[in-house]
Amino acid sequence: MNNKLGWLVGSILLSCSMSSQANVSITPFIGFTGGGSVEDENGRDYDIDPTINYAFAIETPLDLGRIGLFYSNQSSELQDLNNSSNIHYLQFQSSIYYPVSPGWQTYIGLGLGGSYADVDWVDDKYGFSASAFAGLEYEFSKNVALTAQIRWLGTVVDNDTSGACVLPTDGSSCVIKFETDWMNQFQSNIGVSFRF
């Protein structure tokens, strides 16, 4: 499934960049994602382990900001349960930039799209997602910039379905599900923007 999702994302991004007449900015990110939890049938909460995430954005200038696509992937496990979770986000995003001093600018933005939770304990793996982000960028040249951002990612999840788990304390079986209908995660990312 990961190959199909990667192929889909690549195709969308390539078609967007080829059809664009304006400048294109491609930004690979590395960052850290935390947040999200599940609960078992006894009401005990287990967090999704905070881990490194990989992301990229492809954008084009629009007025005082940019519009484009954002993709993020976090591979993690459920704390104490060793059940893997792999969460993908693909969003259309828009941001506005504010110059601070020569070479420096700040930005804020919003994103809307979808998420895919590659976990074996839910039936409905796709959901609506949204994000809000803010960051700081330093331009080394017209073609290269260093950027750092913080981002909130929220996604609608199916907490009506559940799956099996094994409790680490005594090895007994349990049933887990997402804790709420809406899962919140937070990212801190750093990346390099290449403009063509």
PDB file of C-alpha atoms in Angstrom:
ATOM      1  CA  MET A   1       0.000   0.000   0.000  1.00  0.00           C
ATOM      2  CA  ASN A   2       2.920   2.359   0.718  1.00  0.00           C
ATOM      3  CA  ASN A   3       4.113   2.001  -2.905  1.00  0.00           C
ATOM      4  CA  LYS A   4       0.674   2.920  -4.252  1.00  0.00           C
ATOM      5  CA  LEU A   5       0.436   5.956  -1.973  1.00  0.00           C
ATOM      6  CA  GLY A   6       3.956   7.088  -2.913  1.00  0.00           C
ATOM      7  CA  TRP A   7       3.176   6.691  -6.600  1.00  0.00           C
ATOM      8  CA  LEU A   8      -0.057   8.685  -6.223  1.00  0.00           C
ATOM      9  CA  VAL A   9       1.659  11.512  -4.341  1.00  0.00           C
ATOM     10  CA  GLY A  10       4.506  11.621  -6.855  1.00  0.00           C
ATOM     11  CA  SER A  11       2.127  11.720  -9.806  1.00  0.00           C
ATOM     12  CA  ILE A  12       0.078  14.551  -8.320  1.00  0.00           C
ATOM     13  CA  LEU A  13       3.151  16.598  -7.475  1.00  0.00           C
ATOM     14  CA  LEU A  14       4.742  16.037 -10.871  1.00  0.00           C
ATOM     15  CA  SER A  15       1.583  17.028 -12.738  1.00  0.00           C
ATOM     16  CA  CYS A  16       1.209  20.154 -10.593  1.00  0.00           C
ATOM     17  CA  SER A  17       4.796  21.210 -11.208  1.00  0.00           C
ATOM     18  CA  MET A  18       4.655  20.526 -14.946  1.00  0.00           C
ATOM     19  CA  SER A  19       1.441  22.469 -15.476  1.00  0.00           C
ATOM     20  CA  SER A  20       2.620  25.432 -13.440  1.00  0.00           C
ATOM     21  CA  GLN A  21       3.800  28.478 -15.369  1.00  0.00           C
ATOM     22  CA  ALA A  22       5.122  30.247 -12.255  1.00  0.00           C
ATOM     23  CA  ASN A  23       8.109  29.528 -10.054  1.00  0.00           C
ATOM     24  CA  VAL A  24       8.001  26.256  -8.163  1.00  0.00           C
ATOM     25  CA  SER A  25       9.379  25.700  -4.680  1.00  0.00           C
ATOM     26  CA  ILE A  26      10.190  22.180  -3.447  1.00  0.00           C
ATOM     27  CA  THR A  27      10.944  21.770   0.252  1.00  0.00           C
ATOM     28  CA  PRO A  28      11.991  18.476   1.849  1.00  0.00           C
ATOM     29  CA  PHE A  29      11.584  18.473   5.642  1.00  0.00           C
ATOM     30  CA  ILE A  30      12.741  16.366   8.529  1.00  0.00           C
ATOM     31  CA  GLY A  31      11.034  16.831  11.853  1.00  0.00           C
ATOM     32  CA  PHE A  32       9.506  15.410  14.973  1.00  0.00           C
ATOM     33  CA  THR A  33       5.840  14.458  15.489  1.00  0.00           C
ATOM     34  CA  GLY A  34       4.062  13.906  18.781  1.00  0.00           C
ATOM     35  CA  GLY A  35       0.462  13.426  19.803  1.00  0.00           C
ATOM     36  CA  GLY A  36      -2.344  10.962  19.232  1.00  0.00           C
ATOM     37  CA  SER A  37      -3.489   8.187  21.535  1.00  0.00           C
ATOM     38  CA  VAL A  38      -5.637   5.071  21.809  1.00  0.00           C
ATOM     39  CA  GLU A  39      -7.487   3.528  24.727  1.00  0.00           C
ATOM     40  CA  ASP A  40      -8.275  -0.026  25.725  1.00  0.00           C
ATOM     41  CA  GLU A  41     -11.556  -1.464  26.968  1.00  0.00           C
ATOM     42  CA  ASN A  42     -10.623  -0.550  30.548  1.00  0.00           C
ATOM     43  CA  GLY A  43     -10.149   3.130  29.708  1.00  0.00           C
ATOM     44  CA  ARG A  44      -6.327   3.086  29.899  1.00  0.00           C
ATOM     45  CA  ASP A  45      -4.685   5.460  27.407  1.00  0.00           C
ATOM     46  CA  TYR A  46      -1.664   4.599  25.269  1.00  0.00           C
ATOM     47  CA  ASP A  47       0.084   7.366  23.336  1.00  0.00           C
ATOM     48  CA  ILE A  48       1.498   7.084  19.861  1.00  0.00           C
ATOM     49  CA  ASP A  49       5.254   7.294  20.460  1.00  0.00           C
ATOM     50  CA  PRO A  50       6.723  10.638  19.366  1.00  0.00           C
ATOM     51  CA  THR A  51       9.093   9.982  16.454  1.00  0.00           C
ATOM     52  CA  ILE A  52      10.918  11.517  13.527  1.00  0.00           C
ATOM     53  CA  ASN A  53       8.761  12.414  10.540  1.00  0.00           C
ATOM     54  CA  TYR A  54       9.601  13.079   6.917  1.00  0.00           C
ATOM     55  CA  ALA A  55       7.686  15.590   4.848  1.00  0.00           C
ATOM     56  CA  PHE A  56       7.862  17.677   1.718  1.00  0.00           C
ATOM     57  CA  ALA A  57       5.986  20.555   0.168  1.00  0.00           C
ATOM     58  CA  ILE A  58       5.682  21.673  -3.419  1.00  0.00           C
ATOM     59  CA  GLU A  59       4.375  25.204  -3.783  1.00  0.00           C
ATOM     60  CA  THR A  60       4.060  28.122  -6.159  1.00  0.00           C
ATOM     61  CA  PRO A  61       3.905  31.845  -5.315  1.00  0.00           C
ATOM     62  CA  LEU A  62       0.508  33.546  -5.119  1.00  0.00           C
ATOM     63  CA  ASP A  63       0.226  37.254  -4.212  1.00  0.00           C
ATOM     64  CA  LEU A  64       1.926  37.636  -0.799  1.00  0.00           C
ATOM     65  CA  GLY A  65       2.173  33.910  -0.108  1.00  0.00           C
ATOM     66  CA  ARG A  66       2.212  30.452  -1.629  1.00  0.00           C
ATOM     67  CA  ILE A  67      -0.183  27.634  -2.458  1.00  0.00           C
ATOM     68  CA  GLY A  68       0.643  23.994  -2.981  1.00  0.00           C
ATOM     69  CA  LEU A  69       0.690  20.473  -1.595  1.00  0.00           C
ATOM     70  CA  PHE A  70       2.130  19.116   1.643  1.00  0.00           C
ATOM     71  CA  TYR A  71       2.874  15.445   2.384  1.00  0.00           C
ATOM     72  CA  SER A  72       4.029  13.999   5.720  1.00  0.00           C
ATOM     73  CA  ASN A  73       4.763  10.496   7.008  1.00  0.00           C
ATOM     74  CA  GLN A  74       5.298   9.323  10.581  1.00  0.00           C
ATOM     75  CA  SER A  75       6.169   5.707  11.390  1.00  0.00           C
ATOM     76  CA  SER A  76       5.762   4.923  15.070  1.00  0.00           C
ATOM     77  CA  GLU A  77       4.457   2.454  17.639  1.00  0.00           C
ATOM     78  CA  LEU A  78       1.874   2.603  20.373  1.00  0.00           C
ATOM     79  CA  GLN A  79       3.563   3.266  23.684  1.00  0.00           C
ATOM     80  CA  ASP A  80       3.935   0.059  25.743  1.00  0.00           C
ATOM     81  CA  LEU A  81       1.923  -2.036  23.247  1.00  0.00           C
ATOM     82  CA  ASN A  82       4.403  -2.362  20.353  1.00  0.00           C
ATOM     83  CA  ASN A  83       1.623  -2.068  17.765  1.00  0.00           C
ATOM     84  CA  SER A  84       2.953  -0.179  14.759  1.00  0.00           C
ATOM     85  CA  SER A  85       1.305   2.922  13.352  1.00  0.00           C
ATOM     86  CA  ASN A  86       2.181   4.641  10.108  1.00  0.00           C
ATOM     87  CA  ILE A  87       0.309   7.872   9.460  1.00  0.00           C
ATOM     88  CA  HIS A  88       0.347   9.731   6.133  1.00  0.00           C
ATOM     89  CA  TYR A  89      -1.015  13.223   5.466  1.00  0.00           C
ATOM     90  CA  LEU A  90      -1.604  14.792   2.044  1.00  0.00           C
ATOM     91  CA  GLN A  91      -2.987  18.321   2.068  1.00  0.00           C
ATOM     92  CA  PHE A  92      -3.573  21.324  -0.126  1.00  0.00           C
ATOM     93  CA  GLN A  93      -2.104  24.289   1.726  1.00  0.00           C
ATOM     94  CA  SER A  94      -1.942  28.059   1.479  1.00  0.00           C
ATOM     95  CA  SER A  95       0.342  30.443   3.356  1.00  0.00           C
ATOM     96  CA  ILE A  96       1.082  34.142   3.601  1.00  0.00           C
ATOM     97  CA  TYR A  97       4.585  35.563   4.097  1.00  0.00           C
ATOM     98  CA  TYR A  98       5.653  38.596   6.123  1.00  0.00           C
ATOM     99  CA  PRO A  99       9.163  40.075   5.541  1.00  0.00           C
ATOM    100  CA  VAL A 100      10.970  40.771   8.821  1.00  0.00           C
ATOM    101  CA  SER A 101      14.394  41.982   7.675  1.00  0.00           C
ATOM    102  CA  PRO A 102      16.577  41.452   4.590  1.00  0.00           C
ATOM    103  CA  GLY A 103      16.621  37.718   3.885  1.00  0.00           C
ATOM    104  CA  TRP A 104      14.275  36.855   6.775  1.00  0.00           C
ATOM    105  CA  GLN A 105      10.534  36.295   6.619  1.00  0.00           C
ATOM    106  CA  THR A 106       7.864  34.667   8.745  1.00  0.00           C
ATOM    107  CA  TYR A 107       4.800  32.838   7.476  1.00  0.00           C
ATOM    108  CA  ILE A 108       1.510  31.365   8.613  1.00  0.00           C
ATOM    109  CA  GLY A 109      -0.797  28.999   6.770  1.00  0.00           C
ATOM    110  CA  LEU A 110      -3.608  26.494   6.692  1.00  0.00           C
ATOM    111  CA  GLY A 111      -4.019  23.123   5.004  1.00  0.00           C
ATOM    112  CA  LEU A 112      -6.911  20.794   4.144  1.00  0.00           C
ATOM    113  CA  GLY A 113      -6.771  17.264   2.814  1.00  0.00           C
ATOM    114  CA  GLY A 114      -6.764  13.657   3.851  1.00  0.00           C
ATOM    115  CA  SER A 115      -4.906  11.207   6.023  1.00  0.00           C
ATOM    116  CA  TYR A 116      -4.194   7.504   5.838  1.00  0.00           C
ATOM    117  CA  ALA A 117      -3.610   5.568   9.070  1.00  0.00           C
ATOM    118  CA  ASP A 118      -1.750   2.384   8.160  1.00  0.00           C
ATOM    119  CA  VAL A 119      -2.673   0.448  11.297  1.00  0.00           C
ATOM    120  CA  ASP A 120      -4.114  -3.044  11.591  1.00  0.00           C
ATOM    121  CA  TRP A 121      -6.593  -2.230  14.357  1.00  0.00           C
ATOM    122  CA  VAL A 122      -9.014   0.031  12.434  1.00  0.00           C
ATOM    123  CA  ASP A 123     -11.222  -0.680   9.432  1.00  0.00           C
ATOM    124  CA  ASP A 124     -11.599   2.871   8.067  1.00  0.00           C
ATOM    125  CA  LYS A 125      -8.027   3.958   7.412  1.00  0.00           C
ATOM    126  CA  TYR A 126      -8.801   7.186   5.497  1.00  0.00           C
ATOM    127  CA  GLY A 127      -9.997  10.438   7.043  1.00  0.00           C
ATOM    128  CA  PHE A 128     -10.351  14.168   6.529  1.00  0.00           C
ATOM    129  CA  SER A 129      -7.445  16.199   7.896  1.00  0.00           C
ATOM    130  CA  ALA A 130      -6.582  19.832   8.496  1.00  0.00           C
ATOM    131  CA  SER A 131      -3.489  21.714   9.594  1.00  0.00           C
ATOM    132  CA  ALA A 132      -2.320  25.125  10.762  1.00  0.00           C
ATOM    133  CA  PHE A 133       1.332  26.119  10.694  1.00  0.00           C
ATOM    134  CA  ALA A 134       3.739  28.982  11.305  1.00  0.00           C
ATOM    135  CA  GLY A 135       7.390  29.331  10.487  1.00  0.00           C
ATOM    136  CA  LEU A 136      10.503  31.342   9.821  1.00  0.00           C
ATOM    137  CA  GLU A 137      12.521  31.343   6.607  1.00  0.00           C
ATOM    138  CA  TYR A 138      15.953  32.643   5.692  1.00  0.00           C
ATOM    139  CA  GLU A 139      16.852  33.097   2.013  1.00  0.00           C
ATOM    140  CA  PHE A 140      20.458  32.297   1.162  1.00  0.00           C
ATOM    141  CA  SER A 141      19.721  33.208  -2.452  1.00  0.00           C
ATOM    142  CA  LYS A 142      16.750  33.505  -4.793  1.00  0.00           C
ATOM    143  CA  ASN A 143      16.911  29.728  -5.282  1.00  0.00           C
ATOM    144  CA  VAL A 144      17.706  28.339  -1.810  1.00  0.00           C
ATOM    145  CA  ALA A 145      16.196  29.055   1.617  1.00  0.00           C
ATOM    146  CA  LEU A 146      16.305  27.432   5.049  1.00  0.00           C
ATOM    147  CA  THR A 147      12.913  27.110   6.737  1.00  0.00           C
ATOM    148  CA  ALA A 148      11.708  25.986  10.154  1.00  0.00           C
ATOM    149  CA  GLN A 149       8.086  25.525  11.159  1.00  0.00           C
ATOM    150  CA  ILE A 150       5.708  24.229  13.752  1.00  0.00           C
ATOM    151  CA  ARG A 151       2.507  22.550  12.595  1.00  0.00           C
ATOM    152  CA  TRP A 152      -0.703  21.243  14.119  1.00  0.00           C
ATOM    153  CA  LEU A 153      -2.233  18.295  12.248  1.00  0.00           C
ATOM    154  CA  GLY A 154      -5.742  17.100  13.037  1.00  0.00           C
ATOM    155  CA  THR A 155      -7.495  14.175  11.429  1.00  0.00           C
ATOM    156  CA  VAL A 156     -10.897  12.538  11.692  1.00  0.00           C
ATOM    157  CA  VAL A 157     -10.466   8.928  12.814  1.00  0.00           C
ATOM    158  CA  ASP A 158     -12.836   6.007  13.216  1.00  0.00           C
ATOM    159  CA  ASN A 159     -13.036   5.241  16.927  1.00  0.00           C
ATOM    160  CA  ASP A 160     -15.933   2.805  16.458  1.00  0.00           C
ATOM    161  CA  THR A 161     -13.704   0.004  15.207  1.00  0.00           C
ATOM    162  CA  SER A 162     -11.185  -1.740  17.386  1.00  0.00           C
ATOM    163  CA  GLY A 163      -8.409  -4.281  17.270  1.00  0.00           C
ATOM    164  CA  ALA A 164      -6.508  -6.663  19.488  1.00  0.00           C
ATOM    165  CA  CYS A 165      -3.439  -5.857  21.527  1.00  0.00           C
ATOM    166  CA  VAL A 166      -1.303  -7.511  24.178  1.00  0.00           C
ATOM    167  CA  LEU A 167      -0.757  -5.780  27.519  1.00  0.00           C
ATOM    168  CA  PRO A 168       2.948  -5.470  28.353  1.00  0.00           C
ATOM    169  CA  THR A 169       2.426  -5.915  32.094  1.00  0.00           C
ATOM    170  CA  ASP A 170       0.986  -9.417  32.118  1.00  0.00           C
ATOM    171  CA  GLY A 171       0.774 -10.517  28.468  1.00  0.00           C
ATOM    172  CA  SER A 172      -3.027 -10.644  28.502  1.00  0.00           C
ATOM    173  CA  SER A 173      -5.023  -9.583  25.471  1.00  0.00           C
ATOM    174  CA  CYS A 174      -6.868  -6.297  25.213  1.00  0.00           C
ATOM    175  CA  VAL A 175      -8.957  -4.311  22.728  1.00  0.00           C
ATOM    176  CA  ILE A 176      -7.789  -0.878  21.558  1.00  0.00           C
ATOM    177  CA  LYS A 177      -9.328   1.932  19.525  1.00  0.00           C
ATOM    178  CA  PHE A 178      -8.684   5.604  18.878  1.00  0.00           C
ATOM    179  CA  GLU A 179      -9.499   7.610  21.975  1.00  0.00           C
ATOM    180  CA  THR A 180     -11.672  10.237  20.202  1.00  0.00           C
ATOM    181  CA  ASP A 181     -13.138  10.972  16.781  1.00  0.00           C
ATOM    182  CA  TRP A 182     -10.484  13.641  16.179  1.00  0.00           C
ATOM    183  CA  MET A 183      -6.755  12.970  16.590  1.00  0.00           C
ATOM    184  CA  ASN A 184      -4.363  15.879  17.150  1.00  0.00           C
ATOM    185  CA  GLN A 185      -0.670  15.736  16.358  1.00  0.00           C
ATOM    186  CA  PHE A 186       2.046  18.393  16.461  1.00  0.00           C
ATOM    187  CA  GLN A 187       5.148  18.666  14.300  1.00  0.00           C
ATOM    188  CA  SER A 188       8.322  20.713  14.382  1.00  0.00           C
ATOM    189  CA  ASN A 189      10.037  20.650  10.986  1.00  0.00           C
ATOM    190  CA  ILE A 190      13.181  22.013   9.412  1.00  0.00           C
ATOM    191  CA  GLY A 191      13.776  21.991   5.689  1.00  0.00           C
ATOM    192  CA  VAL A 192      15.549  23.481   2.701  1.00  0.00           C
ATOM    193  CA  SER A 193      13.522  25.135  -0.076  1.00  0.00           C
ATOM    194  CA  PHE A 194      14.750  24.844  -3.636  1.00  0.00           C
ATOM    195  CA  ARG A 195      13.135  27.272  -6.106  1.00  0.00           C
ATOM    196  CA  PHE A 196      13.075  26.788  -9.856  1.00  0.00           C
TER     197      PHE A 196
END
